[in-house]
Amino acid sequence: MTLGEVLLTSLSSGVITQDEVDWVASHQHRFSREEVASALRLGRLIDTGNVNLGCRLPASLN
């Protein structure tokens, strides 16, 4: 998993999972300046309610 993957998945679905939040928190000491900026953007999206903490359902429930 990378921060870019977490950010894009969260933006496209509007949801970030607890596991993803935990991953971001535990790996933030390794982030480059660009990744820190992306993490801050993700935090702002969560704060404003544009991305919500939750779970994603599969596209097909067959």
Tab-separated table of N, CA and C in Angstrom:
chain	number	residue	atom	x	y	z
A	1	MET	N	0.846	-1.163	0.000
A	1	MET	CA	0.000	0.000	0.000
A	1	MET	C	0.894	1.230	0.000
A	2	THR	N	0.470	2.242	-0.731
A	2	THR	CA	1.173	3.519	-0.736
A	2	THR	C	0.186	4.621	-0.374
A	3	LEU	N	0.709	5.770	0.005
A	3	LEU	CA	-0.160	6.888	0.336
A	3	LEU	C	-0.968	7.313	-0.879
A	4	GLY	N	-0.358	7.260	-2.060
A	4	GLY	CA	-1.083	7.612	-3.285
A	4	GLY	C	-2.282	6.718	-3.507
A	5	GLU	N	-2.114	5.425	-3.271
A	5	GLU	CA	-3.231	4.488	-3.415
A	5	GLU	C	-4.343	4.793	-2.417
A	6	VAL	N	-3.948	5.062	-1.179
A	6	VAL	CA	-4.939	5.385	-0.144
A	6	VAL	C	-5.690	6.659	-0.524
A	7	LEU	N	-4.963	7.676	-0.952
A	7	LEU	CA	-5.580	8.945	-1.319
A	7	LEU	C	-6.537	8.780	-2.491
A	8	LEU	N	-6.092	8.123	-3.555
A	8	LEU	CA	-6.952	7.963	-4.733
A	8	LEU	C	-8.183	7.115	-4.440
A	9	THR	N	-8.007	6.047	-3.678
A	9	THR	CA	-9.142	5.195	-3.328
A	9	THR	C	-10.138	5.963	-2.466
A	10	SER	N	-9.623	6.728	-1.528
A	10	SER	CA	-10.497	7.511	-0.651
A	10	SER	C	-11.236	8.601	-1.419
A	11	LEU	N	-10.535	9.247	-2.336
A	11	LEU	CA	-11.182	10.287	-3.139
A	11	LEU	C	-12.256	9.714	-4.054
A	12	SER	N	-11.981	8.565	-4.650
A	12	SER	CA	-12.947	7.999	-5.591
A	12	SER	C	-14.167	7.411	-4.891
A	13	SER	N	-13.984	6.899	-3.684
A	13	SER	CA	-15.103	6.274	-2.975
A	13	SER	C	-15.734	7.191	-1.934
A	14	GLY	N	-14.994	8.193	-1.479
A	14	GLY	CA	-15.490	9.054	-0.411
A	14	GLY	C	-15.372	8.421	0.964
A	15	VAL	N	-14.648	7.293	1.033
A	15	VAL	CA	-14.529	6.540	2.282
A	15	VAL	C	-13.074	6.167	2.508
A	16	ILE	N	-12.635	6.263	3.769
A	16	ILE	CA	-11.338	5.745	4.165
A	16	ILE	C	-11.587	4.752	5.291
A	17	THR	N	-10.932	3.621	5.240
A	17	THR	CA	-11.145	2.594	6.256
A	17	THR	C	-10.245	2.843	7.459
A	18	GLN	N	-10.600	2.242	8.569
A	18	GLN	CA	-9.778	2.371	9.775
A	18	GLN	C	-8.382	1.806	9.540
A	19	ASP	N	-8.293	0.691	8.794
A	19	ASP	CA	-6.981	0.119	8.482
A	19	ASP	C	-6.115	1.095	7.699
A	20	GLU	N	-6.723	1.839	6.770
A	20	GLU	CA	-5.969	2.816	5.988
A	20	GLU	C	-5.507	3.982	6.864
A	21	VAL	N	-6.363	4.442	7.758
A	21	VAL	CA	-5.975	5.514	8.680
A	21	VAL	C	-4.820	5.035	9.560
A	22	ASP	N	-4.922	3.811	10.054
A	22	ASP	CA	-3.850	3.237	10.878
A	22	ASP	C	-2.545	3.141	10.088
A	23	TRP	N	-2.638	2.730	8.815
A	23	TRP	CA	-1.446	2.622	7.976
A	23	TRP	C	-0.794	3.991	7.791
A	24	VAL	N	-1.609	5.007	7.491
A	24	VAL	CA	-1.068	6.358	7.308
A	24	VAL	C	-0.371	6.820	8.585
A	25	ALA	N	-0.999	6.611	9.720
A	25	ALA	CA	-0.424	7.052	10.993
A	25	ALA	C	0.882	6.326	11.305
A	26	SER	N	0.948	5.044	11.000
A	26	SER	CA	2.144	4.279	11.353
A	26	SER	C	3.300	4.463	10.365
A	27	HIS	N	3.023	5.000	9.186
A	27	HIS	CA	4.068	5.188	8.179
A	27	HIS	C	4.425	6.651	7.923
A	28	GLN	N	3.812	7.570	8.639
A	28	GLN	CA	4.020	8.982	8.335
A	28	GLN	C	5.467	9.444	8.526
A	29	HIS	N	6.218	8.776	9.374
A	29	HIS	CA	7.615	9.170	9.583
A	29	HIS	C	8.481	8.881	8.351
A	30	ARG	N	7.983	8.080	7.419
A	30	ARG	CA	8.730	7.745	6.202
A	30	ARG	C	8.335	8.597	5.000
A	31	PHE	N	7.337	9.452	5.139
A	31	PHE	CA	6.798	10.198	4.006
A	31	PHE	C	7.770	11.271	3.528
A	32	SER	N	7.794	11.437	2.205
A	32	SER	CA	8.532	12.554	1.606
A	32	SER	C	7.699	13.836	1.800
A	33	ARG	N	8.272	14.956	1.416
A	33	ARG	CA	7.530	16.234	1.533
A	33	ARG	C	6.230	16.191	0.749
A	34	GLU	N	6.268	15.605	-0.442
A	34	GLU	CA	5.070	15.526	-1.273
A	34	GLU	C	4.015	14.647	-0.617
A	35	GLU	N	4.463	13.545	-0.011
A	35	GLU	CA	3.522	12.646	0.653
A	35	GLU	C	2.936	13.297	1.906
A	36	VAL	N	3.737	14.085	2.609
A	36	VAL	CA	3.220	14.820	3.769
A	36	VAL	C	2.122	15.776	3.320
A	37	ALA	N	2.331	16.463	2.208
A	37	ALA	CA	1.316	17.374	1.675
A	37	ALA	C	0.043	16.606	1.320
A	38	SER	N	0.187	15.415	0.732
A	38	SER	CA	-0.970	14.592	0.390
A	38	SER	C	-1.695	14.116	1.641
A	39	ALA	N	-0.944	13.739	2.667
A	39	ALA	CA	-1.555	13.293	3.917
A	39	ALA	C	-2.323	14.441	4.573
A	40	LEU	N	-1.760	15.641	4.522
A	40	LEU	CA	-2.467	16.801	5.062
A	40	LEU	C	-3.753	17.071	4.282
A	41	ARG	N	-3.675	16.919	2.966
A	41	ARG	CA	-4.880	17.105	2.142
A	41	ARG	C	-5.942	16.077	2.511
A	42	LEU	N	-5.517	14.841	2.694
A	42	LEU	CA	-6.452	13.785	3.087
A	42	LEU	C	-7.081	14.117	4.437
A	43	GLY	N	-6.279	14.593	5.373
A	43	GLY	CA	-6.808	14.991	6.674
A	43	GLY	C	-7.833	16.102	6.565
A	44	ARG	N	-7.573	17.064	5.708
A	44	ARG	CA	-8.539	18.154	5.507
A	44	ARG	C	-9.833	17.641	4.881
A	45	LEU	N	-9.715	16.696	3.955
A	45	LEU	CA	-10.911	16.116	3.346
A	45	LEU	C	-11.751	15.364	4.383
A	46	ILE	N	-11.082	14.698	5.298
A	46	ILE	CA	-11.795	14.006	6.374
A	46	ILE	C	-12.453	15.036	7.294
A	47	ASP	N	-11.708	16.084	7.661
A	47	ASP	CA	-12.240	17.126	8.546
A	47	ASP	C	-13.471	17.806	7.971
A	48	THR	N	-13.485	18.020	6.659
A	48	THR	CA	-14.614	18.715	6.027
A	48	THR	C	-15.764	17.782	5.683
A	49	GLY	N	-15.565	16.485	5.858
A	49	GLY	CA	-16.638	15.535	5.572
A	49	GLY	C	-16.695	15.064	4.137
A	50	ASN	N	-15.707	15.436	3.330
A	50	ASN	CA	-15.681	14.972	1.942
A	50	ASN	C	-15.227	13.528	1.839
A	51	VAL	N	-14.466	13.069	2.823
A	51	VAL	CA	-14.071	11.665	2.947
A	51	VAL	C	-14.482	11.234	4.347
A	52	ASN	N	-15.180	10.116	4.439
A	52	ASN	CA	-15.693	9.643	5.711
A	52	ASN	C	-15.045	8.338	6.124
A	53	LEU	N	-14.919	8.168	7.428
A	53	LEU	CA	-14.403	6.919	7.970
A	53	LEU	C	-15.498	5.868	7.870
A	54	GLY	N	-15.167	4.720	7.303
A	54	GLY	CA	-16.170	3.666	7.155
A	54	GLY	C	-15.587	2.454	6.478
A	55	CYS	N	-16.448	1.727	5.805
A	55	CYS	CA	-16.009	0.549	5.057
A	55	CYS	C	-16.552	0.651	3.634
A	56	ARG	N	-15.866	-0.010	2.731
A	56	ARG	CA	-16.297	-0.035	1.339
A	56	ARG	C	-16.939	-1.375	1.047
A	57	LEU	N	-18.067	-1.353	0.380
A	57	LEU	CA	-18.704	-2.590	-0.055
A	57	LEU	C	-18.189	-2.952	-1.434
A	58	PRO	N	-18.076	-4.231	-1.711
A	58	PRO	CA	-17.641	-4.617	-3.054
A	58	PRO	C	-18.648	-4.126	-4.096
A	59	ALA	N	-18.144	-3.889	-5.295
A	59	ALA	CA	-19.001	-3.399	-6.375
A	59	ALA	C	-20.139	-4.381	-6.692
A	60	SER	N	-19.846	-5.652	-6.560
A	60	SER	CA	-20.843	-6.677	-6.839
A	60	SER	C	-20.986	-7.570	-5.619
A	61	LEU	N	-22.187	-7.780	-5.186
A	61	LEU	CA	-22.439	-8.619	-4.021
A	61	LEU	C	-22.995	-9.983	-4.421
A	62	ASN	N	-22.582	-10.508	-5.550
A	62	ASN	CA	-23.091	-11.800	-6.045
A	62	ASN	C	-22.634	-12.923	-5.173
